[in-house]
Short mmCIF file of C-alpha atoms in Angstrom, two decimals:
data_model
loop_
_atom_site.label_atom_id
_atom_site.label_comp_id
_atom_site.label_asym_id
_atom_site.label_seq_id
_atom_site.Cartn_x
_atom_site.Cartn_y
_atom_site.Cartn_z
CA UNK A 1 4.19 -31.44 46.51
CA UNK A 2 6.41 -28.71 45.12
CA UNK A 3 5.53 -27.16 41.73
CA UNK A 4 8.08 -27.54 38.93
CA UNK A 5 10.64 -24.79 38.59
CA UNK A 6 10.22 -22.35 35.74
CA UNK A 7 12.60 -20.21 33.79
CA UNK A 8 12.38 -16.54 34.60
CA UNK A 9 13.41 -13.80 32.25
CA UNK A 10 15.16 -10.67 33.37
CA UNK A 11 13.06 -7.49 33.55
CA UNK A 12 13.28 -5.13 30.61
CA UNK A 13 15.24 -2.58 32.63
CA UNK A 14 18.15 -5.05 32.88
CA UNK A 15 18.39 -5.86 29.19
CA UNK A 16 21.61 -4.95 27.43
CA UNK A 17 20.19 -4.40 23.95
CA UNK A 18 19.36 -0.83 22.92
CA UNK A 19 16.00 0.44 24.08
CA UNK A 20 13.26 -0.19 21.53
CA UNK A 21 10.81 2.65 21.38
CA UNK A 22 7.14 1.81 21.16
CA UNK A 23 5.35 2.91 18.01
CA UNK A 24 2.68 5.49 18.78
CA UNK A 25 -0.70 5.53 17.06
CA UNK A 26 0.25 8.73 15.27
CA UNK A 27 3.41 7.11 13.88
CA UNK A 28 1.43 4.09 12.73
CA UNK A 29 -1.05 6.32 10.91
CA UNK A 30 1.80 8.24 9.25
CA UNK A 31 3.38 4.93 8.18
CA UNK A 32 0.06 3.84 6.70
CA UNK A 33 -0.14 7.11 4.77
CA UNK A 34 3.41 6.57 3.50
CA UNK A 35 2.65 3.00 2.43
CA UNK A 36 -0.50 4.12 0.64
CA UNK A 37 1.45 6.84 -1.16
CA UNK A 38 4.05 4.29 -2.23
CA UNK A 39 1.39 1.88 -3.44
CA UNK A 40 0.74 4.29 -6.31
CA UNK A 41 4.24 3.70 -7.72
CA UNK A 42 5.28 0.24 -8.87
CA UNK A 43 8.43 -1.39 -7.58
CA UNK A 44 9.92 -2.49 -4.28
CA UNK A 45 9.46 -0.73 -0.97
CA UNK A 46 11.68 2.36 -0.70
CA UNK A 47 12.59 3.18 2.90
CA UNK A 48 13.97 6.62 2.03
CA UNK A 49 10.49 7.72 0.96
CA UNK A 50 8.93 6.26 4.10
CA UNK A 51 11.48 8.22 6.13
CA UNK A 52 9.99 11.48 4.80
CA UNK A 53 6.75 10.67 6.60
CA UNK A 54 8.48 9.47 9.78
CA UNK A 55 11.48 11.74 10.48
CA UNK A 56 11.77 10.51 14.09
CA UNK A 57 12.47 6.91 13.00
CA UNK A 58 15.44 5.58 11.09
CA UNK A 59 15.12 3.34 8.04
CA UNK A 60 16.04 0.17 9.95
CA UNK A 61 13.27 0.73 12.50
CA UNK A 62 10.75 1.40 9.75
CA UNK A 63 11.70 -1.72 7.78
CA UNK A 64 11.70 -3.85 10.94
CA UNK A 65 8.18 -2.66 11.78
CA UNK A 66 6.96 -3.27 8.22
CA UNK A 67 8.41 -6.81 8.39
CA UNK A 68 6.64 -7.35 11.71
CA UNK A 69 3.36 -6.28 10.11
CA UNK A 70 3.95 -8.62 7.14
CA UNK A 71 4.54 -11.53 9.52
CA UNK A 72 1.37 -10.69 11.42
CA UNK A 73 -0.67 -10.57 8.20
CA UNK A 74 0.76 -13.91 7.04
CA UNK A 75 -0.01 -15.51 10.41
CA UNK A 76 -3.60 -14.25 10.34
CA UNK A 77 -4.07 -15.49 6.77
CA UNK A 78 -2.87 -18.97 7.73
CA UNK A 79 -5.15 -18.97 10.77
CA UNK A 80 -8.15 -17.91 8.69
CA UNK A 81 -7.44 -20.62 6.12
CA UNK A 82 -7.09 -23.23 8.88
CA UNK A 83 -10.38 -22.13 10.51
CA UNK A 84 -12.11 -22.29 7.12
CA UNK A 85 -10.87 -25.85 6.52
CA UNK A 86 -11.85 -26.94 10.03
CA UNK A 87 -15.34 -25.57 9.56
CA UNK A 88 -15.65 -27.21 6.15
CA UNK A 89 -14.48 -30.59 7.50
CA UNK A 90 -16.90 -30.35 10.41
CA UNK A 91 -19.81 -29.75 8.05
CA UNK A 92 -18.74 -32.49 5.61
CA UNK A 93 -21.09 -35.48 5.33
CA UNK A 94 -20.07 -38.61 7.19
CA UNK A 95 -19.17 -41.41 4.77
CA UNK A 96 -21.42 -44.46 4.81
CA UNK A 97 -20.06 -47.39 6.80
CA UNK A 98 -18.57 -50.26 4.86
CA UNK A 99 -20.47 -53.51 5.28
CA UNK A 100 -18.49 -56.69 5.49
#
């Protein structure tokens, strides 16, 4: 019997969108320093100040990466909450059967 066909995606070298550079560990550490420095001042996130720490990246790339990190944090928080509820439900006492 023949296996079902599957959709195949084109390799990255054939993509038409502009090349997305991978964030290096050094850039991530510099971004963390910039975010910590901005945490001292109240108000919204200011990309022009983050740009001072990361001159090789433009503001759009920085904001896109920060949004990606926010999404990742939110996803992990939801997962942790779900695991906590599952564990709590598993340990919950079984209700007594109803006699008829």
